[in-house]
Amino acid sequence: MSEQEYDTVIVGAGFAGLYALHKFRDGLGLSAVVIEAGDDVGGTWYWNRYPGARCDIESYSYSYSFSEELQQEWCWSERFAGQPEILRYLNHVADRFGLRSDIRFGTRVTSASWDDDSRRWTVVTDGGEQLVCRFLVSGVGNLSAAKDPEFDGLERFGGNVYATARWPHEGVDFTGRRVGVVGTGASGIQVIPEIAKQAAHLTVFQRTPNYATPIGNGAMDPEFDRYVKANYAALRDRSRNHFLGVPYDLVQPSALALDDTERRRVYEQRWAQGGFRLFFDAFADLVFDEAANDTAAEFIREKIRQRVTDPRVAEVLAPTDYPYATKRPPLETNYYETFNRDNVTLVDLRSTPIERVTAAGVRTSDSEHELDDIVLATGFDAMTGPLLRMNLTGRNGTPLAERWADGPRTYLGLMVHGFPNLFLITGPQSPSVLYNMPLAIEDHVDWIADCITHLREQGSASIEPTPDAEDGWVAETAQLAGNTLLPRTDSWYMGANVPGKPRVCMVYLGGAPTYRQICSDVVAKGYEGFALAPEGATANA
Ligand SMILES: Cc1cc2nc3c(=O)[nH]c(=O)nc-3n(C[C@H](O)[C@H](O)[C@H](O)COP(=O)(O)OP(=O)(O)OC[C@H]3O[C@@H](n4cnc5c(N)ncnc54)[C@H](O)[C@@H]3O)c2cc1C
């Protein structure tokens, strides 16, 4: 087994790993290598190549801010870029900053363990390599471990099976085919209208209906592009001071403070604006107050009923048993109109669950749906999944899976007690998936870089959170979640989409500005809540 030594091993070559490599290698002068399971850069945008895949935060926001030159030279063709364009952007970043030479593609980290004597991590790959490093930085993503389907028989199916999260690079031609899509989360809602346009027949298997709202995509307006480029610094600043990391500023305090007519006017306006305006730029109490939430939920249900011509189909598509935005709110283009097409059938799995996949198709409790192709849009083992699949072992041989048996335990979503020098970019219990992710990633990478610089200046070999600081953070994230409506709903935010997974909120819900302030206060107070071990000393147990 070959062994190589680095200052830093970074796992993943998506938005997180690419910026981390640039920052640590070119900014701090560390020796660094990225290990990436895929054959090229891009992460989410490398794997999720299904038709209709696109970001749902405006592209000028859903992009890096660390390089003014990059911001100025890159032109987005659409308001919300599609997957091919985002992938081109990340390839451009990799080339522009000379990153490829330090990325090992087609290589998966299969385990990593901390050695307290040498104060080093040993990282093992599926190619049988051992890499020794001082700092192990996870950029494995929150939505990169696809969830296994919860039904049997896929291996018996006579047709083709595709997964939105592992889409074939050469694309798929569904012309003349009978296709079944399983799952109506954010990916399902993007792919369904696209497949419906091509397939002979599309059967949509829905377990939980979703509150999808229009994305409002279109070509990038050249005048708006000029405005953005002239004002990028201010826009980024406003974004970083916004809960979701976007430069929105129309939010009103309460949906209940307005009468029906005024409230509807606000909802109609946000609906027309598209993107996450309805979710995050209408009323601040939507995820905190059930009565406020009901007004938005009912508004969306009315829209669904107006758009879907068959009232029975509309009722199946309209969610009634959980509050709006307590699952990841999907954005759509012609999603509901798709169910008015003659070649589309909706199957309600709540009344007729899938029993199994057969050689001919999908068998539900009341009939067999014959199919040529099955598309799985069944979601992810989110947040903790990719980290636990790396088989991390901390001090005294303790596996991360054991420490996190009851749910993730971190301090600031950045570090874990007993796992020194392991940094989690957008880890569980940070704002992560509820913060425009390129900015969330940059904030974390910058914090980690400052931390490593501090360790060098102090002559410290390692850093990790104290047990008390970690306990406090776990309690704080749980308490913040408890103030919202999120714990009421079975969502991937709560780990509730994966059977047997602990049901805890995995996102810090205090908002990105508060979180950023906490992180900088921790630094200002001399890395409060962290224990630093000097070179040569025995680490605290
Ligand atoms: C379809 C889709 C749409 C999205 N849209 C938005 C959006 O509009 N706005 C937003 O803010 N976020 C969005 N997200 C979230 C998105 O994941 C992040 O925005 C961002 O791409 C995360 O970047 P990352 O580098 O942290 O992780 P990823 O892009 O997930 O990259 C992680 C990489 O790590 C690799 N990896 C994982 N484990 C290992 C291992 N053990 N060994 C080696 N390599 C490993 C994976 O192969 C992957 O390439 C979306 C996610 C999906 C799936």
Coordinates of C-alpha atoms and ligand atoms in Angstrom, one line a residue:
M1 CA 0.0 0.0 0.0
S2 CA 1.5 3.3 -1.1
E3 CA 1.6 6.1 1.5
Q4 CA 1.8 9.8 0.9
E5 CA 1.8 12.8 3.3
Y6 CA 0.0 16.1 2.9
D7 CA -0.9 19.0 5.1
T8 CA -4.5 18.7 4.0
V9 CA -6.7 16.0 2.4
I10 CA -10.0 17.4 1.0
V11 CA -12.8 15.0 0.1
G12 CA -15.0 16.0 -2.8
A13 CA -14.6 18.2 -5.8
G14 CA -17.9 20.1 -5.9
F15 CA -18.3 23.8 -5.0
A16 CA -16.8 23.0 -1.5
G17 CA -13.7 21.0 -2.5
L18 CA -12.7 23.3 -5.3
Y19 CA -12.7 26.4 -3.3
A20 CA -11.0 24.6 -0.3
L21 CA -8.2 23.5 -2.6
H22 CA -7.7 27.0 -4.0
K23 CA -7.8 28.5 -0.5
F24 CA -5.5 26.1 1.3
R25 CA -3.1 25.5 -1.5
D26 CA -2.8 28.9 -3.1
G27 CA -3.9 31.0 -0.1
L28 CA -2.1 29.3 2.8
G29 CA 0.6 27.5 0.9
L30 CA -0.4 24.1 2.3
S31 CA 0.2 20.9 0.4
A32 CA -3.3 19.7 -0.4
V33 CA -4.9 17.0 -2.5
V34 CA -8.6 16.5 -3.3
I35 CA -10.1 13.0 -3.5
E36 CA -13.2 12.8 -5.7
A37 CA -15.3 9.7 -6.4
G38 CA -16.5 11.1 -9.7
D39 CA -14.5 11.2 -12.9
D40 CA -14.5 15.0 -13.0
V41 CA -15.3 18.2 -11.0
G42 CA -18.8 19.5 -10.2
G43 CA -20.2 17.4 -7.4
T44 CA -24.0 17.8 -7.4
W45 CA -23.7 19.2 -10.9
Y46 CA -21.5 16.3 -12.2
W47 CA -23.9 13.6 -11.0
N48 CA -27.4 15.1 -11.3
R49 CA -27.6 15.4 -15.1
Y50 CA -31.3 14.6 -15.5
P51 CA -33.4 16.8 -17.9
G52 CA -34.7 19.8 -16.1
A53 CA -32.0 19.9 -13.4
R54 CA -31.3 23.5 -12.5
C55 CA -30.5 25.6 -9.5
D56 CA -33.3 27.4 -7.8
I57 CA -31.4 30.3 -6.4
E58 CA -30.7 32.9 -9.1
S59 CA -27.4 32.1 -10.7
Y60 CA -25.7 35.4 -10.1
S61 CA -26.2 34.5 -6.4
Y62 CA -25.7 30.8 -6.7
S63 CA -22.0 31.2 -7.6
Y64 CA -18.7 31.9 -6.0
S65 CA -18.0 35.4 -4.6
F66 CA -14.3 34.9 -3.7
S67 CA -12.9 36.2 -7.0
E68 CA -14.1 39.6 -8.4
E69 CA -12.5 38.7 -11.7
L70 CA -14.4 35.4 -11.9
Q71 CA -17.7 37.3 -11.0
Q72 CA -17.0 39.8 -13.7
E73 CA -16.0 37.5 -16.5
W74 CA -18.6 34.8 -16.2
C75 CA -22.0 35.4 -17.9
W76 CA -25.0 33.3 -17.0
S77 CA -27.3 32.7 -20.0
E78 CA -30.4 32.1 -17.8
R79 CA -31.8 33.5 -14.6
F80 CA -31.6 30.0 -13.1
A81 CA -28.9 28.1 -14.9
G82 CA -29.4 24.6 -15.9
Q83 CA -27.1 21.7 -14.8
P84 CA -24.9 21.8 -18.0
E85 CA -24.2 25.5 -17.5
I86 CA -23.4 25.2 -13.8
L87 CA -21.1 22.3 -14.6
R88 CA -19.4 24.4 -17.3
Y89 CA -18.9 27.1 -14.7
L90 CA -17.3 24.7 -12.2
N91 CA -15.0 23.3 -14.9
H92 CA -14.1 26.9 -15.8
V93 CA -13.2 27.5 -12.1
A94 CA -11.1 24.3 -12.0
D95 CA -9.2 25.4 -15.1
R96 CA -8.9 29.1 -14.3
F97 CA -7.4 28.4 -10.8
G98 CA -5.3 25.4 -12.0
L99 CA -7.0 23.0 -9.6
R100 CA -7.2 19.7 -11.7
S101 CA -3.5 18.8 -11.1
D102 CA -4.2 18.3 -7.4
I103 CA -7.5 16.4 -7.7
R104 CA -7.6 12.6 -7.9
F105 CA -10.7 11.6 -9.8
G106 CA -12.4 8.3 -9.7
T107 CA -11.2 7.7 -6.2
R108 CA -13.4 7.2 -3.1
V109 CA -12.3 7.6 0.5
T110 CA -13.4 4.4 2.1
S111 CA -12.1 5.1 5.6
A112 CA -10.1 7.6 7.6
S113 CA -8.8 7.3 11.2
W114 CA -7.1 9.7 13.6
D115 CA -3.9 8.8 15.4
D116 CA -3.5 10.7 18.6
D117 CA 0.3 10.0 18.8
S118 CA 1.3 11.3 15.5
R119 CA -1.6 13.8 15.4
R120 CA -2.4 12.8 11.9
W121 CA -5.3 11.4 9.9
T122 CA -4.7 8.3 7.8
V123 CA -7.1 8.3 4.8
V124 CA -7.7 5.1 2.8
T125 CA -9.1 5.1 -0.7
D126 CA -10.8 2.4 -2.7
G127 CA -7.6 2.3 -4.9
G128 CA -5.7 1.0 -1.9
E129 CA -3.8 4.2 -1.2
Q130 CA -3.0 5.6 2.2
L131 CA -2.7 9.3 2.6
V132 CA -1.5 10.8 5.8
C133 CA -2.5 14.4 6.6
R134 CA -2.7 16.8 9.5
F135 CA -6.1 18.3 8.4
L136 CA -8.9 16.3 7.0
V137 CA -11.5 18.5 5.3
S138 CA -14.8 17.1 4.2
G139 CA -16.4 18.6 1.1
V140 CA -18.6 15.5 0.6
G141 CA -21.8 17.5 0.2
N142 CA -25.1 17.3 2.0
L143 CA -27.0 15.8 -0.9
S144 CA -24.5 13.4 -2.5
A145 CA -25.5 10.0 -1.0
A146 CA -28.5 8.8 -3.0
K147 CA -31.1 7.0 -0.9
D148 CA -31.9 3.4 -1.5
P149 CA -35.4 2.7 -2.8
E150 CA -37.8 1.4 -0.2
F151 CA -39.3 -1.3 -2.4
D152 CA -38.0 -4.7 -3.6
G153 CA -37.6 -6.2 -7.0
L154 CA -35.7 -3.6 -9.0
E155 CA -33.2 -6.2 -10.0
R156 CA -36.0 -8.3 -11.6
F157 CA -37.2 -5.4 -13.8
G158 CA -36.9 -6.1 -17.5
G159 CA -36.5 -2.5 -18.6
N160 CA -34.0 0.2 -17.7
V161 CA -33.6 1.8 -14.3
Y162 CA -32.3 5.4 -14.0
A163 CA -31.6 7.5 -10.9
T164 CA -31.8 11.3 -11.1
A165 CA -28.8 11.5 -8.9
R166 CA -26.6 9.3 -11.2
W167 CA -27.9 10.3 -14.6
P168 CA -26.1 8.7 -17.6
H169 CA -23.7 11.2 -19.2
E170 CA -24.9 10.4 -22.7
G171 CA -28.5 11.3 -21.8
V172 CA -31.6 9.1 -22.2
D173 CA -34.0 9.1 -25.1
F174 CA -37.5 8.3 -23.8
T175 CA -39.2 8.7 -27.2
G176 CA -42.0 6.1 -27.6
R177 CA -41.4 4.6 -24.2
R178 CA -43.6 3.9 -21.1
V179 CA -41.8 5.6 -18.3
G180 CA -42.5 5.6 -14.5
V181 CA -41.0 8.3 -12.2
V182 CA -40.9 7.4 -8.5
G183 CA -40.7 10.4 -6.3
T184 CA -42.1 13.9 -6.3
G185 CA -39.5 15.9 -4.4
A186 CA -37.4 18.7 -5.9
S187 CA -35.7 16.5 -8.5
G188 CA -38.9 14.6 -9.4
I189 CA -40.7 17.9 -9.9
Q190 CA -37.9 19.1 -12.3
V191 CA -37.7 15.9 -14.3
I192 CA -41.4 15.0 -14.7
P193 CA -42.4 17.8 -17.1
E194 CA -39.3 17.1 -19.3
I195 CA -39.9 13.3 -19.5
A196 CA -43.7 13.9 -20.2
K197 CA -42.8 15.9 -23.3
Q198 CA -40.9 12.9 -24.7
A199 CA -42.4 9.7 -23.4
A200 CA -45.3 7.8 -25.0
H201 CA -46.7 7.5 -21.5
L202 CA -45.5 8.7 -18.1
T203 CA -46.7 7.3 -14.8
V204 CA -45.9 9.4 -11.8
F205 CA -45.8 7.5 -8.5
Q206 CA -46.4 10.0 -5.7
R207 CA -46.2 9.2 -2.0
T208 CA -46.2 12.8 -0.6
P209 CA -47.5 15.7 -2.5
N210 CA -45.4 18.9 -2.5
Y211 CA -46.0 22.6 -2.4
A212 CA -44.2 23.5 -5.7
T213 CA -44.2 27.1 -6.8
P214 CA -43.0 28.6 -10.1
I215 CA -39.3 29.2 -10.6
G216 CA -39.9 31.9 -13.2
N217 CA -36.9 31.1 -15.3
G218 CA -36.0 32.9 -18.5
A219 CA -33.0 34.3 -20.4
M220 CA -30.7 36.5 -18.4
D221 CA -31.6 40.1 -19.0
P222 CA -28.5 41.9 -20.3
E223 CA -29.4 45.0 -18.4
F224 CA -29.8 43.1 -15.2
D225 CA -26.5 41.4 -15.8
R226 CA -24.8 44.8 -16.1
Y227 CA -26.5 45.9 -12.9
V228 CA -25.4 42.8 -11.1
K229 CA -21.8 43.2 -12.3
A230 CA -21.7 46.9 -11.3
N231 CA -23.0 46.1 -7.9
Y232 CA -21.7 42.7 -7.1
A233 CA -19.9 43.6 -3.8
A234 CA -23.1 45.2 -2.4
L235 CA -25.3 42.4 -3.5
R236 CA -23.0 39.8 -1.9
D237 CA -23.0 41.8 1.2
R238 CA -26.8 42.0 1.3
S239 CA -26.9 38.3 0.6
R240 CA -24.6 37.4 3.5
N241 CA -26.9 39.5 5.8
H242 CA -30.0 37.6 4.8
F243 CA -31.3 34.4 6.4
L244 CA -31.1 32.4 3.2
G245 CA -28.1 34.1 1.6
V246 CA -29.9 36.0 -1.1
P247 CA -30.3 39.7 -1.7
Y248 CA -34.0 39.8 -1.0
D249 CA -35.5 42.6 1.1
L250 CA -39.3 42.6 0.7
V251 CA -40.2 40.3 3.6
Q252 CA -42.9 41.6 5.9
P253 CA -43.1 40.5 9.6
S254 CA -46.4 38.6 9.7
A255 CA -48.9 37.1 7.3
L256 CA -51.5 37.6 9.9
A257 CA -51.0 41.4 10.1
L258 CA -52.7 41.9 6.7
D259 CA -56.3 41.4 5.6
D260 CA -57.1 38.7 3.1
T261 CA -56.9 41.1 0.1
E262 CA -53.5 42.6 1.0
R263 CA -52.0 39.3 1.9
R264 CA -53.2 37.8 -1.4
R265 CA -51.6 40.7 -3.2
V266 CA -48.3 39.9 -1.6
Y267 CA -48.5 36.2 -2.4
E268 CA -49.5 36.9 -6.0
Q269 CA -46.6 39.3 -6.4
R270 CA -44.1 36.8 -5.0
W271 CA -45.6 34.0 -7.1
A272 CA -45.0 36.1 -10.2
Q273 CA -41.5 37.0 -9.1
G274 CA -40.6 33.3 -8.9
G275 CA -37.7 31.6 -7.2
F276 CA -37.8 31.5 -3.4
R277 CA -39.6 34.8 -3.1
L278 CA -42.8 33.2 -1.8
F279 CA -40.9 31.0 0.6
F280 CA -38.5 33.6 1.9
D281 CA -39.5 37.1 0.9
A282 CA -43.2 37.2 1.7
F283 CA -43.7 36.9 5.5
A284 CA -41.2 36.2 8.2
D285 CA -43.5 34.0 10.3
L286 CA -44.4 31.4 7.7
V287 CA -42.1 28.7 9.2
F288 CA -42.9 29.7 12.8
D289 CA -46.6 30.2 13.1
E290 CA -49.1 27.6 11.9
A291 CA -51.9 30.1 11.3
A292 CA -49.5 32.2 9.1
N293 CA -48.3 29.1 7.3
D294 CA -51.9 28.0 6.6
T295 CA -52.4 31.2 4.6
A296 CA -49.5 30.4 2.3
A297 CA -50.4 26.7 2.1
E298 CA -54.0 27.5 1.1
F299 CA -52.8 30.0 -1.5
I300 CA -50.6 27.3 -3.1
R301 CA -53.4 24.7 -2.9
E302 CA -55.7 27.1 -4.7
K303 CA -53.2 27.6 -7.5
I304 CA -52.8 23.8 -7.9
R305 CA -56.6 23.5 -8.2
Q306 CA -56.7 26.2 -10.8
R307 CA -53.9 24.7 -12.8
V308 CA -55.0 21.0 -12.8
T309 CA -58.1 20.4 -14.8
D310 CA -59.2 17.1 -13.2
P311 CA -60.3 18.0 -9.6
R312 CA -59.5 14.4 -8.4
V313 CA -56.0 14.7 -9.6
A314 CA -55.7 18.2 -8.2
E315 CA -56.7 16.9 -4.7
V316 CA -54.0 14.2 -4.8
L317 CA -51.4 16.8 -5.8
A318 CA -52.4 19.3 -3.2
P319 CA -50.7 18.7 0.2
T320 CA -53.0 19.1 3.2
D321 CA -51.3 17.3 6.1
Y322 CA -48.1 19.2 6.7
P323 CA -47.2 22.9 6.7
Y324 CA -45.7 24.7 3.6
A325 CA -41.8 24.9 3.6
T326 CA -41.3 22.3 6.3
K327 CA -40.0 20.1 3.5
R328 CA -37.6 21.6 1.0
P329 CA -39.8 23.8 -1.2
P330 CA -39.4 22.7 -4.8
L331 CA -39.6 25.1 -7.7
E332 CA -41.3 24.2 -10.9
T333 CA -41.9 24.9 -14.6
N334 CA -45.2 23.6 -15.9
Y335 CA -45.2 20.8 -13.3
Y336 CA -49.0 20.9 -12.5
E337 CA -50.0 21.4 -16.2
T338 CA -48.1 18.2 -16.9
F339 CA -50.9 16.3 -15.2
N340 CA -53.4 17.7 -17.7
R341 CA -51.6 15.8 -20.5
D342 CA -53.2 12.7 -22.0
N343 CA -50.0 10.8 -21.7
V344 CA -49.5 11.3 -18.0
T345 CA -51.0 9.3 -15.1
L346 CA -50.7 10.1 -11.4
V347 CA -50.6 7.2 -9.0
D348 CA -51.3 8.0 -5.3
L349 CA -49.1 5.7 -3.3
R350 CA -50.8 6.7 -0.1
S351 CA -53.9 4.9 -1.2
T352 CA -52.2 2.3 -3.3
P353 CA -48.6 1.7 -2.1
I354 CA -46.0 0.0 -4.2
E355 CA -45.8 -3.7 -3.3
R356 CA -42.8 -4.5 -5.5
V357 CA -41.2 -4.0 -8.9
T358 CA -41.8 -6.9 -11.2
A359 CA -40.2 -7.9 -14.5
A360 CA -42.9 -5.9 -16.3
G361 CA -43.2 -2.8 -14.2
V362 CA -44.4 -1.5 -10.8
R363 CA -47.0 -3.5 -8.8
T364 CA -49.1 -1.4 -6.5
S365 CA -51.7 -2.7 -4.1
D366 CA -54.4 -2.4 -6.8
S367 CA -52.7 -2.8 -10.2
E368 CA -49.7 -3.5 -12.2
H369 CA -48.2 -0.5 -14.2
E370 CA -46.3 -1.8 -17.2
L371 CA -43.2 0.2 -17.9
D372 CA -40.2 0.3 -20.2
D373 CA -38.1 2.5 -17.9
I374 CA -38.2 3.4 -14.2
V375 CA -36.7 6.7 -13.0
L376 CA -35.9 6.9 -9.4
A377 CA -36.2 10.4 -7.9
T378 CA -36.2 9.0 -4.4
G379 CA -33.9 11.5 -2.7
F380 CA -30.9 11.4 -0.5
D381 CA -29.6 10.2 2.8
A382 CA -29.0 13.9 3.5
M383 CA -26.5 15.7 5.5
T384 CA -25.1 12.8 7.6
G385 CA -25.2 10.1 4.9
P386 CA -22.1 11.1 3.0
L387 CA -20.1 11.7 6.2
L388 CA -21.0 8.4 7.8
R389 CA -20.4 6.5 4.5
M390 CA -16.7 7.6 4.8
N391 CA -16.2 5.4 7.9
L392 CA -14.4 8.0 10.0
T393 CA -12.8 6.9 13.2
G394 CA -11.7 9.4 15.9
R395 CA -9.7 9.2 19.0
N396 CA -9.5 5.8 20.8
G397 CA -10.9 4.1 17.7
T398 CA -14.4 5.6 18.1
P399 CA -16.4 5.4 14.9
L400 CA -18.3 8.6 13.9
A401 CA -21.3 6.3 13.4
E402 CA -21.2 5.5 17.1
R403 CA -20.8 9.1 18.3
W404 CA -23.7 10.0 16.0
A405 CA -26.0 7.0 16.8
D406 CA -28.7 9.4 18.1
G407 CA -28.1 12.1 15.4
P408 CA -25.3 14.4 14.5
R409 CA -23.2 16.1 17.2
T410 CA -21.1 19.0 16.2
Y411 CA -19.9 22.4 17.3
L412 CA -21.0 25.1 14.9
G413 CA -21.5 22.3 12.3
L414 CA -17.8 22.6 11.7
M415 CA -16.1 20.2 14.1
V416 CA -16.7 17.1 16.2
H417 CA -15.4 16.4 19.7
G418 CA -13.0 13.4 19.6
F419 CA -12.3 14.0 15.9
P420 CA -9.4 16.5 16.0
N421 CA -8.5 18.5 12.9
L422 CA -11.5 17.1 11.0
F423 CA -13.3 20.1 9.4
L424 CA -16.8 19.7 7.9
I425 CA -17.7 22.2 5.2
T426 CA -21.4 22.9 5.6
G427 CA -21.7 20.1 8.1
P428 CA -24.9 19.1 9.9
Q429 CA -26.0 21.8 12.4
S430 CA -24.7 24.6 10.3
P431 CA -27.2 26.7 8.1
S432 CA -25.9 24.6 5.1
V433 CA -28.9 23.7 3.0
L434 CA -30.9 26.8 4.2
Y435 CA -28.2 29.2 3.2
N436 CA -27.3 29.8 -0.5
M437 CA -24.7 27.1 -0.6
P438 CA -21.7 28.6 -2.5
L439 CA -21.7 31.4 0.1
A440 CA -22.2 29.0 3.0
I441 CA -19.2 27.0 1.6
E442 CA -17.0 30.1 1.2
D443 CA -17.8 31.2 4.8
H444 CA -16.8 27.8 6.1
V445 CA -13.7 27.4 4.1
D446 CA -12.5 30.9 5.1
W447 CA -13.2 30.1 8.7
I448 CA -11.2 26.9 8.5
A449 CA -8.4 28.6 6.7
D450 CA -8.2 31.2 9.5
C451 CA -8.3 28.4 12.1
I452 CA -5.4 26.6 10.5
T453 CA -3.5 29.9 10.3
H454 CA -4.2 30.4 14.0
L455 CA -3.0 26.9 14.8
R456 CA 0.3 27.5 13.0
E457 CA 0.8 30.9 14.7
Q458 CA 0.1 29.2 18.1
G459 CA 2.3 26.2 17.4
S460 CA -0.7 24.0 18.0
A461 CA -0.9 20.5 16.5
S462 CA -4.6 20.1 16.7
I463 CA -8.0 21.6 17.5
E464 CA -11.3 20.1 18.5
P465 CA -14.4 21.2 20.3
T466 CA -14.8 20.7 24.0
P467 CA -17.6 18.3 25.0
D468 CA -19.4 21.2 26.7
A469 CA -19.3 23.4 23.6
E470 CA -20.6 20.6 21.5
D471 CA -23.4 19.7 23.9
G472 CA -24.4 23.4 24.0
W473 CA -24.5 23.6 20.2
V474 CA -26.5 20.4 19.8
A475 CA -29.0 21.8 22.4
E476 CA -29.1 25.2 20.7
T477 CA -29.8 23.7 17.2
A478 CA -32.5 21.5 18.6
Q479 CA -34.1 24.4 20.5
L480 CA -34.1 26.6 17.4
A481 CA -35.7 23.9 15.4
G482 CA -38.3 23.4 18.1
N483 CA -39.3 27.1 17.7
T484 CA -40.3 26.3 14.0
L485 CA -42.8 24.1 12.4
L486 CA -40.1 21.9 10.8
P487 CA -40.1 19.1 13.4
R488 CA -43.8 18.4 12.7
T489 CA -43.0 17.1 9.2
D490 CA -41.3 14.0 8.0
S491 CA -38.6 15.5 5.8
W492 CA -35.0 15.0 5.0
Y493 CA -34.2 18.0 7.1
M494 CA -35.3 15.8 10.0
G495 CA -33.7 12.6 8.8
A496 CA -37.2 11.2 8.5
N497 CA -37.0 10.1 4.9
V498 CA -34.6 7.3 5.6
P499 CA -36.0 4.4 7.6
G500 CA -34.2 3.9 10.9
K501 CA -32.3 7.3 10.8
P502 CA -32.5 9.3 14.0
R503 CA -35.2 11.9 13.8
V504 CA -33.5 15.2 14.6
C505 CA -33.3 18.5 12.8
M506 CA -29.9 18.6 11.0
V507 CA -29.9 22.3 10.0
Y508 CA -29.1 25.3 12.2
L509 CA -32.3 27.4 12.0
G510 CA -31.1 30.7 13.5
G511 CA -30.3 32.1 10.1
A512 CA -27.0 32.7 8.3
P513 CA -26.4 36.2 9.7
T514 CA -26.7 35.1 13.3
Y515 CA -24.6 32.0 12.6
R516 CA -21.8 34.0 10.9
Q517 CA -21.8 36.4 13.9
I518 CA -21.5 33.4 16.3
C519 CA -18.6 31.9 14.3
S520 CA -16.7 35.2 14.3
D521 CA -17.4 35.8 18.0
V522 CA -15.9 32.4 18.7
V523 CA -12.7 33.4 16.9
A524 CA -12.6 36.8 18.6
K525 CA -12.8 35.1 21.9
G526 CA -9.7 33.0 21.2
Y527 CA -11.6 30.0 19.7
E528 CA -14.0 29.8 22.5
G529 CA -15.3 26.3 23.0
F530 CA -12.3 24.7 21.3
A531 CA -9.4 22.9 22.9
L532 CA -6.0 23.3 21.2
A533 CA -3.2 20.9 21.8
P534 CA 0.4 22.1 21.4
E535 CA 2.9 20.3 19.3
G536 CA 4.3 17.3 21.1
A537 CA 1.7 17.3 23.9
T538 CA -0.8 14.5 24.6
A539 CA -4.3 15.5 23.4
N540 CA -7.1 15.7 25.9
A541 CA -9.1 12.5 26.1
Ligands
LIG1 C1 -30.5 18.6 -7.9 C2 -30.0 19.6 -6.9 C3 -30.2 20.9 -7.0 C4 -29.7 21.8 -6.1 N1 -29.9 23.2 -6.2 C5 -29.4 24.0 -5.2 C6 -29.7 25.4 -5.3 O1 -30.4 25.9 -6.2 N2 -29.2 26.2 -4.3 C7 -28.4 25.7 -3.3 O2 -27.9 26.5 -2.5 N3 -28.1 24.4 -3.3 C8 -28.6 23.5 -4.2 N4 -28.4 22.2 -4.1 C9 -27.5 21.7 -3.0 C10 -26.1 21.4 -3.7 O3 -25.7 20.2 -3.3 C11 -25.1 22.5 -3.2 O4 -25.5 23.8 -3.6 C12 -23.7 22.4 -3.7 O5 -23.6 21.9 -5.0 C13 -22.9 21.5 -2.7 O6 -21.5 21.5 -3.1 P1 -20.5 20.6 -2.3 O7 -19.2 20.7 -2.9 O8 -20.7 20.9 -0.8 O9 -21.1 19.1 -2.4 P2 -21.4 18.2 -3.7 O10 -21.6 19.1 -4.9 O11 -22.4 17.3 -3.3 O12 -20.0 17.5 -3.9 C14 -19.6 16.5 -3.1 C15 -18.6 15.6 -3.8 O13 -18.0 14.7 -2.9 C16 -17.8 13.5 -3.5 N5 -17.7 12.5 -2.4 C17 -18.6 12.2 -1.5 N6 -18.2 11.2 -0.7 C18 -16.9 10.9 -1.1 C19 -16.0 10.0 -0.7 N7 -16.1 9.2 0.3 N8 -14.8 9.9 -1.4 C20 -14.6 10.7 -2.5 N9 -15.5 11.6 -2.9 C21 -16.7 11.7 -2.3 C22 -19.0 13.3 -4.4 O14 -18.8 12.4 -5.4 C23 -19.3 14.7 -4.8 O15 -18.8 14.9 -6.1 C24 -28.9 21.3 -5.0 C25 -28.7 19.9 -4.9 C26 -29.2 19.1 -5.8 C27 -29.0 17.6 -5.7

